[in-house]
Amino acid sequence: MNSQIFQIATILLQFWTQASLSDPNIIKILGQNGSWWAEEGTEYDISNCNSSLTHTRDGNITKLTMNGKCANFYAAENCSGWFIRLVTNQLGGLIFKPETFRWPGGEISKSQMQAASVGPCFDKCDARNWLGDKKGLVKVTLYEGTRHQGTNTTIIIDGDGCFLIPRELVGFESIKISGDENCCIELHSSANCGTDSTQFRPGYPELSHLWVWGLGGERTFASSAKAISRCGVYCNKSVSDVNRIGEYGFLGDNIITVYDQPGYYDSDHVSLVVPVANEKNQYVIAVDKTIQVMEWDGKSKVPEKVKLLYTGEEGMPTNKMNDGKCDAKGRLWAGSMVEVDPTKGLEHARKGALHSFDDGVAKRHVDGIDISNGLAWTADNSVMYYIDSYSGVMDAFDFDLEKGALSNRRTAFDFKTSGATGLADGMTIDANGNLWVAFFGGNGVMQIDPRVGKKIGFVKTPASRATSVAFGGPHLDTLYITTGSCFLPTDNAEDFGPADGQLYQAVNVGAKGLGSGVSYAGKI
C-alpha cells in the first residue's frame, strides 16, 4: 500500500514538475545544495555532451527530472569512463535523491547517485554499453515488492540465451544484480528477447523502485519485462532470427513453474526428449512450441537448468510441438499439432508443420499438418517415413541426408483401408526395413512393410492407447511401447484402468531394431 501511495504521489508531482519539459532532450538536475521541494534544478540538453554539471556538490543528485528520453550519466567529466545508461518511462521521470545499488559479497551497498557529466545514450547495440563485461555468471533476483522485499526468485544468466521470467513474477518491483561490477543484463518487453529492452548493471539507481525505469519506449515499464539476456546478445536480429516463444496468453492455464536453487524451469507440454551428443546429462526437449536444452542428472525431480534453443511455430497461438527424433547427422526433426476440441470431432485444422533444427537454423519443410507424429529413416538414409495422424496415411519422402532436404512425397501405406482402428501415432523401423506403428485407440502396434504397402503383423497391448514404440535391450530385440490414459476432455476416468498409461515391453516379435537412437549433434 505504501508503495502505491508513493507512486501516485510521484505521478502527481510529475505533471506539476515536468510541465516545462516539452522538449524530451531537456532534463533537469538539482544538486545536493538545493531544496528538492522548492527548486526545479538546472536544465541540460542531452542531445550533446554536457562536459560538467553546475550547482552540484560532490556530484550528488538531489532531484532528477526526465521525460522518457535515455541519457548517459558519467562519473567523470567530459562524458568519459563508467556511466549509467538511464531510461525512465514518461511517468517515472521524477526521481528524488536517487540511490545506486551494488552487492559486493552478496551484501547490499547503497549510495546517493553521483554524476560529473551527462550526454546522449549510445545506441543500445553499441558495444560501449557493456564495455568491460567479462561475460561471467550473473544472478538476477526479482522481487515482488519494492525495496527488495517480498516473494522473489533468482534466475542464473550463464550463457547467451533468452531467459524467461516466470509468468507470476511479471510485474516485479525491484531487482538485485549479483555479478562483476561491469556485468550487463537486459530486461526485454517480449518473451522472445527481440523487442524493446533496457540495460542494467550493478551501481545503477532505483533498482528498488523498478517502475521508474522504461523499456526503451517512454510509456513502457521495466517491471513488466518478460525475459532477460546478456547485453547485446539480441542486437540487430530480425524477429525470425530471434529465439521465439509464444506470448504468455498462449501457454494455457496449467503452467507449471518449478524453482530450484540454481535456476528455474517454465513448462507446460513436454513431448520429446533426445540426448545431446558427447554432453553428459544434456537433453534436447520440446516444450510447447519451443525446442529447449536441459541439464538433468536423470534422478532429480527438476533439471539443473533449461535454455531456449528454437521456436518453430510463429503466429500459431494454439500450436505445440509433438513427436520428433534425430536423423543420422544428429539433426533434430520435430513436427507440431494444433489443439483440437475432441467434442467437435476430428477437425482438420491443418495448421501444423514439420521442422528441422540444426546449428542455430530452424527450417519448415511440410505445411498443412494436423497432428505431426511418427518419423523413421531407412538404413541407407535415402527415404524418410512420416505420419500425420489425421491424414489416415503414412507418407514417404526421398531424403537427402547431407542437405537435410525432402522431395518426392508419396503415400507408403493407407491406414484407412488396412482395417486399423484409432490414430497412427509414433513409429520405429527394424533391421529388415519394416515399420512398427503405435495406434492411439487401436490397442497395439502394427507391423508394416512400407515398400509394398502391406500390413504384416500386429502386437496387441492391454492398453487401448498406444502412443509410441522403440526397440531396446542388449540385442535390440525387445519392443518397448508407451501408452496413454485418461486426459482428453471427453474422457471418463472410470473407462480407464491400471493397464492404461503404462510402459510395456514385447519380446519374441521376430525383429530387431535398426540401431540405437541418434543423439542431437547441433549447437546448444
Short mmCIF file of C-alpha atoms in Angstrom, two decimals:
data_model
loop_
_atom_site.label_atom_id
_atom_site.label_comp_id
_atom_site.label_asym_id
_atom_site.label_seq_id
_atom_site.Cartn_x
_atom_site.Cartn_y
_atom_site.Cartn_z
CA MET A 1 0.00 0.00 0.00
CA ASN A 2 2.81 2.43 0.89
CA SER A 3 4.42 1.68 -2.47
CA GLN A 4 1.19 2.50 -4.30
CA ILE A 5 0.75 5.77 -2.38
CA PHE A 6 4.34 6.70 -3.19
CA GLN A 7 3.80 6.00 -6.90
CA ILE A 8 0.56 8.00 -7.03
CA ALA A 9 2.16 10.96 -5.26
CA THR A 10 5.14 10.85 -7.59
CA ILE A 11 2.93 10.77 -10.68
CA LEU A 12 1.01 13.83 -9.45
CA LEU A 13 4.27 15.65 -8.86
CA GLN A 14 5.38 14.54 -12.31
CA PHE A 15 2.68 16.55 -14.05
CA TRP A 16 3.48 19.59 -11.93
CA THR A 17 7.25 19.44 -12.33
CA GLN A 18 7.52 18.31 -15.95
CA ALA A 19 5.14 20.85 -17.41
CA SER A 20 8.13 22.82 -18.70
CA LEU A 21 9.83 19.77 -20.28
CA SER A 22 8.15 19.96 -23.66
CA ASP A 23 11.47 19.05 -25.30
CA PRO A 24 12.41 15.44 -24.38
CA ASN A 25 16.09 16.33 -24.85
CA ILE A 26 15.91 18.67 -21.85
CA ILE A 27 16.43 17.24 -18.37
CA LYS A 28 16.76 18.99 -15.01
CA ILE A 29 19.31 18.18 -12.33
CA LEU A 30 19.23 19.58 -8.81
CA GLY A 31 22.40 19.16 -6.78
CA GLN A 32 22.82 18.36 -3.12
CA ASN A 33 22.87 22.04 -2.18
CA GLY A 34 19.33 22.52 -3.49
CA SER A 35 15.94 22.13 -1.81
CA TRP A 36 14.01 19.49 -3.73
CA TRP A 37 10.63 20.88 -2.66
CA ALA A 38 11.43 24.45 -3.77
CA GLU A 39 13.76 24.25 -6.75
CA GLU A 40 13.46 22.54 -10.12
CA GLY A 41 17.16 22.35 -10.93
CA THR A 42 19.40 23.29 -13.84
CA GLU A 43 18.40 22.38 -17.39
CA TYR A 44 20.72 20.31 -19.59
CA ASP A 45 20.32 19.41 -23.25
CA ILE A 46 21.18 15.71 -23.53
CA SER A 47 21.34 15.74 -27.32
CA ASN A 48 25.01 16.68 -26.76
CA CYS A 49 27.63 16.05 -24.09
CA ASN A 50 27.46 18.37 -21.08
CA SER A 51 31.09 18.15 -20.02
CA SER A 52 30.43 19.27 -16.45
CA LEU A 53 27.43 19.80 -14.20
CA THR A 54 26.88 23.03 -12.27
CA HIS A 55 25.05 23.50 -8.97
CA THR A 56 26.07 20.08 -7.67
CA ARG A 57 28.30 19.39 -4.69
CA ASP A 58 30.50 16.30 -4.86
CA GLY A 59 28.42 15.21 -7.84
CA ASN A 60 25.45 14.19 -5.66
CA ILE A 61 22.00 14.49 -7.21
CA THR A 62 19.04 15.58 -5.07
CA LYS A 63 16.36 15.66 -7.76
CA LEU A 64 16.34 14.45 -11.35
CA THR A 65 13.62 15.29 -13.86
CA MET A 66 13.46 13.46 -17.21
CA ASN A 67 10.82 12.97 -19.86
CA GLY A 68 11.26 9.43 -21.13
CA LYS A 69 14.48 10.08 -23.09
CA CYS A 70 17.57 7.95 -22.46
CA ALA A 71 20.66 9.69 -21.03
CA ASN A 72 24.17 8.61 -20.02
CA PHE A 73 25.30 9.88 -16.60
CA TYR A 74 29.10 9.75 -16.22
CA ALA A 75 31.13 9.57 -13.02
CA ALA A 76 33.86 11.68 -14.70
CA GLU A 77 33.73 14.95 -16.60
CA ASN A 78 33.73 15.22 -20.41
CA CYS A 79 31.40 12.23 -20.79
CA SER A 80 34.17 9.71 -20.27
CA GLY A 81 34.60 6.49 -18.33
CA TRP A 82 31.97 4.47 -16.48
CA PHE A 83 28.39 5.64 -16.91
CA ILE A 84 24.79 4.87 -16.01
CA ARG A 85 22.51 4.40 -19.02
CA LEU A 86 19.26 5.69 -17.54
CA VAL A 87 15.95 5.16 -19.34
CA THR A 88 12.85 6.31 -17.48
CA ASN A 89 9.29 5.88 -18.59
CA GLN A 90 7.33 9.08 -19.14
CA LEU A 91 5.54 8.86 -15.79
CA GLY A 92 8.56 7.76 -13.79
CA GLY A 93 10.99 10.50 -14.75
CA LEU A 94 10.85 12.46 -11.49
CA ILE A 95 13.35 10.97 -9.04
CA PHE A 96 14.23 12.30 -5.58
CA LYS A 97 17.66 11.55 -4.11
CA PRO A 98 18.23 8.55 -6.40
CA GLU A 99 20.16 5.74 -4.72
CA THR A 100 22.52 3.36 -6.51
CA PHE A 101 22.81 -0.30 -5.55
CA ARG A 102 25.65 -2.81 -5.51
CA TRP A 103 26.00 -6.24 -3.90
CA PRO A 104 29.69 -6.86 -3.14
CA GLY A 105 30.00 -10.25 -1.48
CA GLY A 106 26.23 -10.61 -1.67
CA GLU A 107 25.53 -7.78 0.81
CA ILE A 108 23.66 -4.68 -0.35
CA SER A 109 25.57 -1.40 -0.60
CA LYS A 110 23.66 1.83 -1.27
CA SER A 111 24.87 5.35 -2.03
CA GLN A 112 23.43 8.54 -3.46
CA MET A 113 23.68 8.80 -7.23
CA GLN A 114 26.54 10.97 -8.44
CA ALA A 115 27.32 12.43 -11.85
CA ALA A 116 30.02 14.75 -13.20
CA SER A 117 28.73 14.99 -16.79
CA VAL A 118 25.76 13.89 -18.85
CA GLY A 119 25.13 13.21 -22.52
CA PRO A 120 23.10 11.25 -25.05
CA CYS A 121 22.82 7.48 -24.87
CA PHE A 122 24.64 5.31 -27.33
CA ASP A 123 22.54 3.05 -29.49
CA LYS A 124 21.60 0.06 -27.33
CA CYS A 125 23.60 -2.21 -29.68
CA ASP A 126 26.76 -0.11 -29.25
CA ALA A 127 29.40 -2.27 -27.53
CA ARG A 128 30.41 0.66 -25.32
CA ASN A 129 27.28 -0.05 -23.28
CA TRP A 130 28.76 -3.29 -21.96
CA LEU A 131 32.46 -2.39 -22.09
CA GLY A 132 34.36 -4.44 -19.52
CA ASP A 133 31.71 -7.13 -19.16
CA LYS A 134 33.61 -10.40 -18.68
CA LYS A 135 30.52 -12.46 -19.53
CA GLY A 136 30.70 -14.27 -16.22
CA LEU A 137 27.81 -15.82 -14.32
CA VAL A 138 25.21 -13.30 -13.16
CA LYS A 139 22.48 -13.95 -10.60
CA VAL A 140 19.41 -11.82 -11.14
CA THR A 141 16.87 -11.82 -8.30
CA LEU A 142 13.41 -10.38 -8.94
CA TYR A 143 11.28 -9.21 -6.01
CA GLU A 144 7.52 -8.93 -5.89
CA GLY A 145 7.75 -5.82 -3.69
CA THR A 146 9.74 -2.60 -3.67
CA ARG A 147 12.98 -2.21 -1.68
CA HIS A 148 13.95 -5.83 -2.41
CA GLN A 149 11.20 -7.30 -0.30
CA GLY A 150 8.55 -9.98 -0.73
CA THR A 151 8.37 -13.13 -2.82
CA ASN A 152 11.41 -13.47 -5.07
CA THR A 153 13.17 -15.82 -7.42
CA THR A 154 16.71 -15.96 -8.79
CA ILE A 155 17.50 -16.56 -12.45
CA ILE A 156 21.03 -17.58 -13.42
CA ILE A 157 22.33 -15.84 -16.55
CA ASP A 158 25.19 -18.11 -17.58
CA GLY A 159 25.13 -18.01 -21.36
CA ASP A 160 23.85 -16.18 -24.42
CA GLY A 161 20.29 -17.46 -24.22
CA CYS A 162 16.94 -15.76 -23.68
CA PHE A 163 15.92 -16.50 -20.08
CA LEU A 164 12.20 -16.34 -19.39
CA ILE A 165 10.76 -14.59 -16.36
CA PRO A 166 8.09 -16.82 -14.77
CA ARG A 167 4.63 -15.54 -15.55
CA GLU A 168 3.60 -14.84 -11.96
CA LEU A 169 6.64 -12.57 -11.47
CA VAL A 170 5.85 -10.28 -14.40
CA GLY A 171 5.15 -7.03 -12.60
CA PHE A 172 8.07 -7.36 -10.14
CA GLU A 173 9.01 -4.11 -8.42
CA SER A 174 12.70 -4.41 -7.55
CA ILE A 175 15.76 -6.23 -8.83
CA LYS A 176 19.09 -7.43 -7.45
CA ILE A 177 22.05 -7.99 -9.79
CA SER A 178 24.84 -10.07 -8.26
CA GLY A 179 27.85 -10.22 -10.53
CA ASP A 180 31.02 -8.49 -11.59
CA GLU A 181 30.93 -4.67 -11.37
CA ASN A 182 30.88 -4.46 -15.17
CA CYS A 183 28.36 -7.23 -15.88
CA CYS A 184 25.47 -6.08 -18.04
CA ILE A 185 21.99 -7.55 -18.48
CA GLU A 186 18.93 -6.54 -20.47
CA LEU A 187 15.27 -6.75 -19.48
CA HIS A 188 13.04 -7.34 -22.51
CA SER A 189 9.40 -6.40 -23.03
CA SER A 190 8.76 -9.58 -25.02
CA ALA A 191 9.35 -13.20 -24.10
CA ASN A 192 11.40 -13.64 -27.30
CA CYS A 193 14.09 -11.09 -26.26
CA GLY A 194 13.62 -9.46 -29.64
CA THR A 195 11.93 -6.12 -28.96
CA ASP A 196 12.20 -3.18 -26.55
CA SER A 197 14.74 -3.61 -23.78
CA THR A 198 16.64 -1.70 -21.10
CA GLN A 199 20.16 -2.40 -19.87
CA PHE A 200 21.13 -2.74 -16.22
CA ARG A 201 24.35 -3.08 -14.24
CA PRO A 202 25.28 -3.12 -10.56
CA GLY A 203 25.65 0.51 -9.50
CA TYR A 204 22.52 1.67 -11.30
CA PRO A 205 19.91 3.79 -9.47
CA GLU A 206 16.34 2.99 -8.48
CA LEU A 207 16.73 -0.78 -8.60
CA SER A 208 14.47 -0.84 -5.54
CA HIS A 209 11.66 1.01 -7.38
CA LEU A 210 11.87 -0.53 -10.82
CA TRP A 211 8.59 1.00 -12.00
CA VAL A 212 10.57 4.23 -12.60
CA TRP A 213 12.50 2.58 -15.43
CA GLY A 214 11.28 2.27 -19.01
CA LEU A 215 11.91 -0.46 -21.57
CA GLY A 216 13.13 1.60 -24.48
CA GLY A 217 9.74 3.22 -25.02
CA GLU A 218 8.64 6.20 -22.98
CA ARG A 219 5.36 4.57 -21.93
CA THR A 220 6.74 1.11 -21.15
CA PHE A 221 7.71 -0.11 -17.70
CA ALA A 222 10.74 -2.27 -16.88
CA SER A 223 8.70 -4.04 -14.21
CA SER A 224 6.59 -5.61 -16.98
CA ALA A 225 9.59 -7.33 -18.59
CA LYS A 226 9.11 -10.95 -19.66
CA ALA A 227 12.68 -12.11 -20.34
CA ILE A 228 16.34 -11.43 -19.50
CA SER A 229 19.54 -11.77 -21.55
CA ARG A 230 23.12 -10.58 -21.53
CA CYS A 231 23.57 -7.16 -23.07
CA GLY A 232 23.94 -7.13 -26.83
CA VAL A 233 23.07 -10.78 -27.47
CA TYR A 234 19.87 -9.95 -29.36
CA CYS A 235 21.06 -6.80 -31.10
CA ASN A 236 20.41 -6.35 -34.81
CA LYS A 237 18.41 -9.55 -35.13
CA SER A 238 15.20 -9.72 -37.08
CA VAL A 239 12.23 -11.42 -35.47
CA SER A 240 12.82 -14.62 -37.45
CA ASP A 241 16.38 -14.85 -36.13
CA VAL A 242 15.44 -14.42 -32.51
CA ASN A 243 14.71 -17.34 -30.25
CA ARG A 244 10.96 -17.03 -30.14
CA ILE A 245 8.41 -18.19 -27.64
CA GLY A 246 4.67 -17.71 -27.57
CA GLU A 247 3.39 -14.81 -25.53
CA TYR A 248 2.14 -15.72 -22.09
CA GLY A 249 -1.51 -15.73 -23.10
CA PHE A 250 -0.85 -18.64 -25.46
CA LEU A 251 0.64 -21.08 -22.96
CA GLY A 252 -2.58 -22.20 -21.31
CA ASP A 253 -3.85 -22.07 -17.77
CA ASN A 254 -1.96 -25.06 -16.37
CA ILE A 255 1.56 -23.65 -16.48
CA ILE A 256 3.85 -25.42 -14.03
CA THR A 257 6.82 -23.41 -12.80
CA VAL A 258 9.35 -25.36 -10.76
CA TYR A 259 12.10 -23.42 -9.00
CA ASP A 260 15.35 -24.77 -7.67
CA GLN A 261 18.38 -23.04 -6.25
CA PRO A 262 20.47 -22.72 -9.43
CA GLY A 263 17.70 -21.68 -11.82
CA TYR A 264 14.16 -22.17 -12.99
CA TYR A 265 12.10 -24.20 -15.40
CA ASP A 266 8.93 -22.96 -17.07
CA SER A 267 6.91 -25.56 -18.96
CA ASP A 268 3.50 -26.75 -19.98
CA HIS A 269 3.71 -29.58 -22.52
CA VAL A 270 6.87 -31.70 -22.98
CA SER A 271 6.60 -34.01 -25.98
CA LEU A 272 10.10 -35.31 -26.83
CA VAL A 273 13.44 -35.90 -25.12
CA VAL A 274 16.68 -36.54 -27.08
CA PRO A 275 20.20 -36.81 -25.58
CA VAL A 276 22.83 -34.31 -26.73
CA ALA A 277 25.85 -35.98 -28.35
CA ASN A 278 29.03 -36.03 -26.26
CA GLU A 279 27.44 -33.99 -23.45
CA LYS A 280 26.78 -35.61 -20.09
CA ASN A 281 23.30 -35.00 -18.65
CA GLN A 282 22.27 -32.74 -21.54
CA TYR A 283 18.97 -33.31 -23.36
CA VAL A 284 17.04 -31.55 -26.08
CA ILE A 285 13.34 -31.34 -25.27
CA ALA A 286 10.24 -29.93 -26.93
CA VAL A 287 8.25 -27.64 -24.61
CA ASP A 288 5.01 -26.25 -26.02
CA LYS A 289 6.11 -24.67 -29.34
CA THR A 290 9.79 -24.41 -28.43
CA ILE A 291 12.90 -26.58 -28.54
CA GLN A 292 14.98 -26.27 -25.38
CA VAL A 293 18.06 -27.91 -23.89
CA MET A 294 18.02 -29.06 -20.28
CA GLU A 295 20.70 -30.29 -17.92
CA TRP A 296 19.35 -33.17 -15.82
CA ASP A 297 21.01 -35.99 -13.87
CA GLY A 298 18.18 -38.43 -14.61
CA LYS A 299 17.27 -38.71 -10.94
CA SER A 300 16.31 -35.29 -9.61
CA LYS A 301 12.72 -34.10 -9.74
CA VAL A 302 13.75 -30.90 -11.50
CA PRO A 303 16.52 -30.18 -14.04
CA GLU A 304 19.60 -28.18 -13.15
CA LYS A 305 18.92 -25.64 -15.88
CA VAL A 306 16.91 -25.14 -19.07
CA LYS A 307 17.75 -22.88 -22.03
CA LEU A 308 15.68 -21.93 -25.06
CA LEU A 309 17.10 -23.00 -28.45
CA TYR A 310 14.38 -22.57 -31.08
CA THR A 311 10.73 -21.94 -31.71
CA GLY A 312 9.08 -23.39 -34.79
CA GLU A 313 5.53 -22.04 -34.71
CA GLU A 314 5.43 -18.29 -35.31
CA GLY A 315 1.95 -16.79 -35.32
CA MET A 316 0.24 -20.05 -34.31
CA PRO A 317 -1.03 -19.45 -30.75
CA THR A 318 -2.82 -22.82 -30.42
CA ASN A 319 0.02 -24.94 -31.84
CA LYS A 320 2.53 -27.01 -29.90
CA MET A 321 5.38 -29.33 -30.82
CA ASN A 322 4.68 -33.06 -30.80
CA ASP A 323 6.76 -36.07 -31.88
CA GLY A 324 10.35 -35.87 -33.11
CA LYS A 325 13.74 -37.56 -33.41
CA CYS A 326 17.18 -37.07 -34.97
CA ASP A 327 18.41 -38.20 -38.38
CA ALA A 328 21.80 -39.89 -38.88
CA LYS A 329 23.55 -36.49 -38.90
CA GLY A 330 22.17 -35.61 -35.48
CA ARG A 331 19.77 -33.06 -36.98
CA LEU A 332 16.51 -32.82 -35.00
CA TRP A 333 13.21 -33.27 -36.85
CA ALA A 334 10.04 -32.38 -34.98
CA GLY A 335 6.52 -31.54 -36.02
CA SER A 336 3.66 -29.61 -34.50
CA MET A 337 -0.02 -30.10 -33.92
CA VAL A 338 -2.97 -27.82 -33.35
CA GLU A 339 -5.03 -28.14 -30.20
CA VAL A 340 -8.29 -29.78 -31.27
CA ASP A 341 -11.51 -29.80 -29.26
CA PRO A 342 -12.49 -33.50 -29.16
CA THR A 343 -16.13 -32.55 -28.53
CA LYS A 344 -16.29 -31.17 -32.07
CA GLY A 345 -14.91 -34.28 -33.73
CA LEU A 346 -11.85 -34.58 -35.94
CA GLU A 347 -11.45 -31.01 -37.09
CA HIS A 348 -8.93 -30.83 -39.90
CA ALA A 349 -7.31 -27.55 -38.92
CA ARG A 350 -4.12 -28.30 -40.89
CA LYS A 351 -2.16 -25.59 -39.10
CA GLY A 352 0.80 -27.71 -38.02
CA ALA A 353 4.13 -28.24 -39.78
CA LEU A 354 7.24 -30.44 -39.88
CA HIS A 355 10.52 -28.69 -38.99
CA SER A 356 14.20 -29.47 -38.72
CA PHE A 357 16.54 -27.82 -36.19
CA ASP A 358 20.29 -27.75 -36.63
CA ASP A 359 23.15 -25.42 -35.62
CA GLY A 360 21.00 -22.40 -34.94
CA VAL A 361 18.82 -22.78 -38.02
CA ALA A 362 15.16 -23.84 -37.95
CA LYS A 363 13.65 -24.92 -41.28
CA ARG A 364 10.00 -25.52 -42.12
CA HIS A 365 9.63 -28.45 -44.55
CA VAL A 366 5.97 -29.55 -44.67
CA ASP A 367 2.87 -27.42 -44.01
CA GLY A 368 -0.81 -28.27 -43.65
CA ILE A 369 -0.31 -30.85 -40.88
CA ASP A 370 -2.98 -31.78 -38.32
CA ILE A 371 -1.03 -33.89 -35.80
CA SER A 372 2.62 -34.46 -36.64
CA ASN A 373 3.75 -37.85 -35.35
CA GLY A 374 5.94 -40.83 -36.27
CA LEU A 375 9.29 -40.46 -38.07
CA ALA A 376 11.69 -43.13 -39.35
CA TRP A 377 14.56 -43.45 -41.85
CA THR A 378 15.74 -46.39 -43.93
CA ALA A 379 19.15 -47.93 -43.23
CA ASP A 380 20.73 -46.11 -46.18
CA ASN A 381 19.04 -42.81 -45.23
CA SER A 382 17.52 -42.49 -48.68
CA VAL A 383 13.88 -42.50 -47.53
CA MET A 384 12.11 -40.83 -44.61
CA TYR A 385 8.70 -42.09 -43.47
CA TYR A 386 6.30 -39.70 -41.79
CA ILE A 387 2.86 -39.80 -40.16
CA ASP A 388 0.28 -37.02 -39.93
CA SER A 389 -2.21 -38.81 -37.70
CA TYR A 390 -5.41 -37.30 -39.08
CA SER A 391 -4.41 -37.85 -42.70
CA GLY A 392 -5.03 -41.59 -42.41
CA VAL A 393 -1.89 -42.41 -44.41
CA MET A 394 1.85 -42.80 -43.97
CA ASP A 395 3.97 -40.69 -46.32
CA ALA A 396 7.39 -41.43 -47.77
CA PHE A 397 9.91 -38.81 -48.92
CA ASP A 398 13.18 -39.07 -50.78
CA PHE A 399 15.71 -37.88 -48.21
CA ASP A 400 19.00 -36.03 -48.75
CA LEU A 401 20.97 -36.63 -45.55
CA GLU A 402 23.72 -34.10 -46.27
CA LYS A 403 21.34 -31.25 -47.06
CA GLY A 404 18.53 -32.29 -44.75
CA ALA A 405 16.10 -31.95 -47.66
CA LEU A 406 12.85 -33.74 -48.56
CA SER A 407 11.39 -34.40 -52.01
CA ASN A 408 9.03 -36.69 -53.94
CA ARG A 409 6.30 -37.04 -51.32
CA ARG A 410 4.06 -40.08 -51.83
CA THR A 411 1.80 -42.44 -49.88
CA ALA A 412 3.58 -45.51 -48.49
CA PHE A 413 0.65 -47.02 -46.58
CA ASP A 414 -3.08 -46.31 -46.29
CA PHE A 415 -4.31 -46.90 -42.74
CA LYS A 416 -7.93 -46.33 -43.74
CA THR A 417 -8.02 -49.42 -45.94
CA SER A 418 -5.97 -51.64 -43.58
CA GLY A 419 -8.72 -52.24 -41.04
CA ALA A 420 -6.85 -50.25 -38.38
CA THR A 421 -8.78 -48.52 -35.60
CA GLY A 422 -7.67 -45.38 -33.83
CA LEU A 423 -4.99 -42.95 -35.00
CA ALA A 424 -1.47 -43.80 -36.14
CA ASP A 425 0.93 -42.28 -33.62
CA GLY A 426 4.68 -42.83 -33.04
CA MET A 427 6.72 -45.37 -35.01
CA THR A 428 10.11 -47.03 -35.42
CA ILE A 429 11.88 -49.11 -38.07
CA ASP A 430 13.54 -52.53 -37.75
CA ALA A 431 16.67 -54.01 -39.33
CA ASN A 432 14.57 -55.56 -42.11
CA GLY A 433 13.18 -52.20 -43.18
CA ASN A 434 9.72 -52.81 -41.73
CA LEU A 435 7.88 -50.17 -39.72
CA TRP A 436 6.18 -50.55 -36.34
CA VAL A 437 3.38 -48.05 -35.76
CA ALA A 438 1.65 -47.41 -32.41
CA PHE A 439 -2.11 -46.83 -32.61
CA PHE A 440 -3.80 -44.39 -30.26
CA GLY A 441 -7.16 -46.02 -29.59
CA GLY A 442 -6.16 -49.09 -31.58
CA ASN A 443 -4.97 -51.42 -28.78
CA GLY A 444 -1.49 -52.05 -30.06
CA VAL A 445 1.28 -51.75 -32.64
CA MET A 446 1.01 -52.57 -36.34
CA GLN A 447 3.94 -54.01 -38.33
CA ILE A 448 4.09 -52.72 -41.91
CA ASP A 449 6.23 -53.36 -44.98
CA PRO A 450 6.24 -49.85 -46.49
CA ARG A 451 7.92 -50.97 -49.74
CA VAL A 452 4.79 -52.83 -50.80
CA GLY A 453 2.25 -51.05 -48.58
CA LYS A 454 1.25 -54.19 -46.67
CA LYS A 455 0.34 -54.96 -43.06
CA ILE A 456 2.39 -57.96 -41.92
CA GLY A 457 1.77 -58.18 -38.18
CA PHE A 458 0.20 -56.72 -35.04
CA VAL A 459 1.22 -56.65 -31.37
CA LYS A 460 -1.78 -56.25 -29.08
CA THR A 461 -1.43 -54.26 -25.85
CA PRO A 462 -3.58 -54.35 -22.68
CA ALA A 463 -3.98 -50.57 -23.01
CA SER A 464 -6.07 -49.11 -25.82
CA ARG A 465 -3.94 -46.02 -26.39
CA ALA A 466 -0.50 -47.00 -27.68
CA THR A 467 1.42 -43.76 -28.24
CA SER A 468 4.95 -44.64 -29.34
CA VAL A 469 7.33 -47.54 -29.84
CA ALA A 470 11.08 -48.28 -29.89
CA PHE A 471 13.45 -51.26 -29.94
CA GLY A 472 15.79 -51.72 -26.99
CA GLY A 473 17.57 -54.23 -24.81
CA PRO A 474 21.09 -55.71 -25.16
CA HIS A 475 20.29 -57.15 -28.60
CA LEU A 476 17.73 -54.54 -29.72
CA ASP A 477 15.10 -57.28 -29.94
CA THR A 478 12.70 -56.04 -27.26
CA LEU A 479 9.90 -53.77 -28.40
CA TYR A 480 9.04 -51.05 -25.86
CA ILE A 481 5.58 -49.49 -26.13
CA THR A 482 4.33 -46.38 -24.34
CA THR A 483 0.61 -45.92 -23.71
CA GLY A 484 -1.72 -43.12 -22.66
CA SER A 485 -4.50 -42.90 -20.12
CA CYS A 486 -7.34 -40.50 -19.30
CA PHE A 487 -6.56 -36.92 -20.36
CA LEU A 488 -8.96 -35.78 -23.10
CA PRO A 489 -11.88 -33.50 -22.12
CA THR A 490 -14.36 -36.15 -23.28
CA ASP A 491 -12.73 -38.97 -21.29
CA ASN A 492 -14.42 -40.64 -18.33
CA ALA A 493 -11.96 -41.78 -15.69
CA GLU A 494 -13.99 -44.93 -14.98
CA ASP A 495 -13.35 -46.11 -18.56
CA PHE A 496 -9.62 -46.45 -17.81
CA GLY A 497 -7.86 -48.92 -15.57
CA PRO A 498 -4.38 -49.78 -14.25
CA ALA A 499 -3.35 -51.12 -17.67
CA ASP A 500 -3.60 -47.65 -19.22
CA GLY A 501 -0.75 -45.18 -19.17
CA GLN A 502 1.90 -47.87 -18.65
CA LEU A 503 5.17 -48.74 -20.40
CA TYR A 504 5.11 -52.22 -21.98
CA GLN A 505 7.75 -54.49 -23.47
CA ALA A 506 7.07 -57.09 -26.15
CA VAL A 507 9.53 -59.95 -26.67
CA ASN A 508 9.86 -62.56 -29.42
CA VAL A 509 8.42 -60.21 -32.04
CA GLY A 510 10.70 -61.65 -34.72
CA ALA A 511 12.59 -58.44 -35.41
CA LYS A 512 15.46 -56.29 -34.18
CA GLY A 513 15.92 -52.56 -34.17
CA LEU A 514 17.88 -50.93 -36.95
CA GLY A 515 20.25 -49.35 -34.45
CA SER A 516 20.45 -47.32 -31.30
CA GLY A 517 18.85 -43.89 -31.28
CA VAL A 518 20.72 -40.89 -32.68
CA SER A 519 21.64 -38.04 -30.34
CA TYR A 520 21.30 -34.37 -31.18
CA ALA A 521 24.56 -33.07 -32.65
CA GLY A 522 23.66 -29.41 -33.20
CA LYS A 523 24.82 -26.39 -31.25
CA ILE A 524 23.48 -25.86 -27.75
#
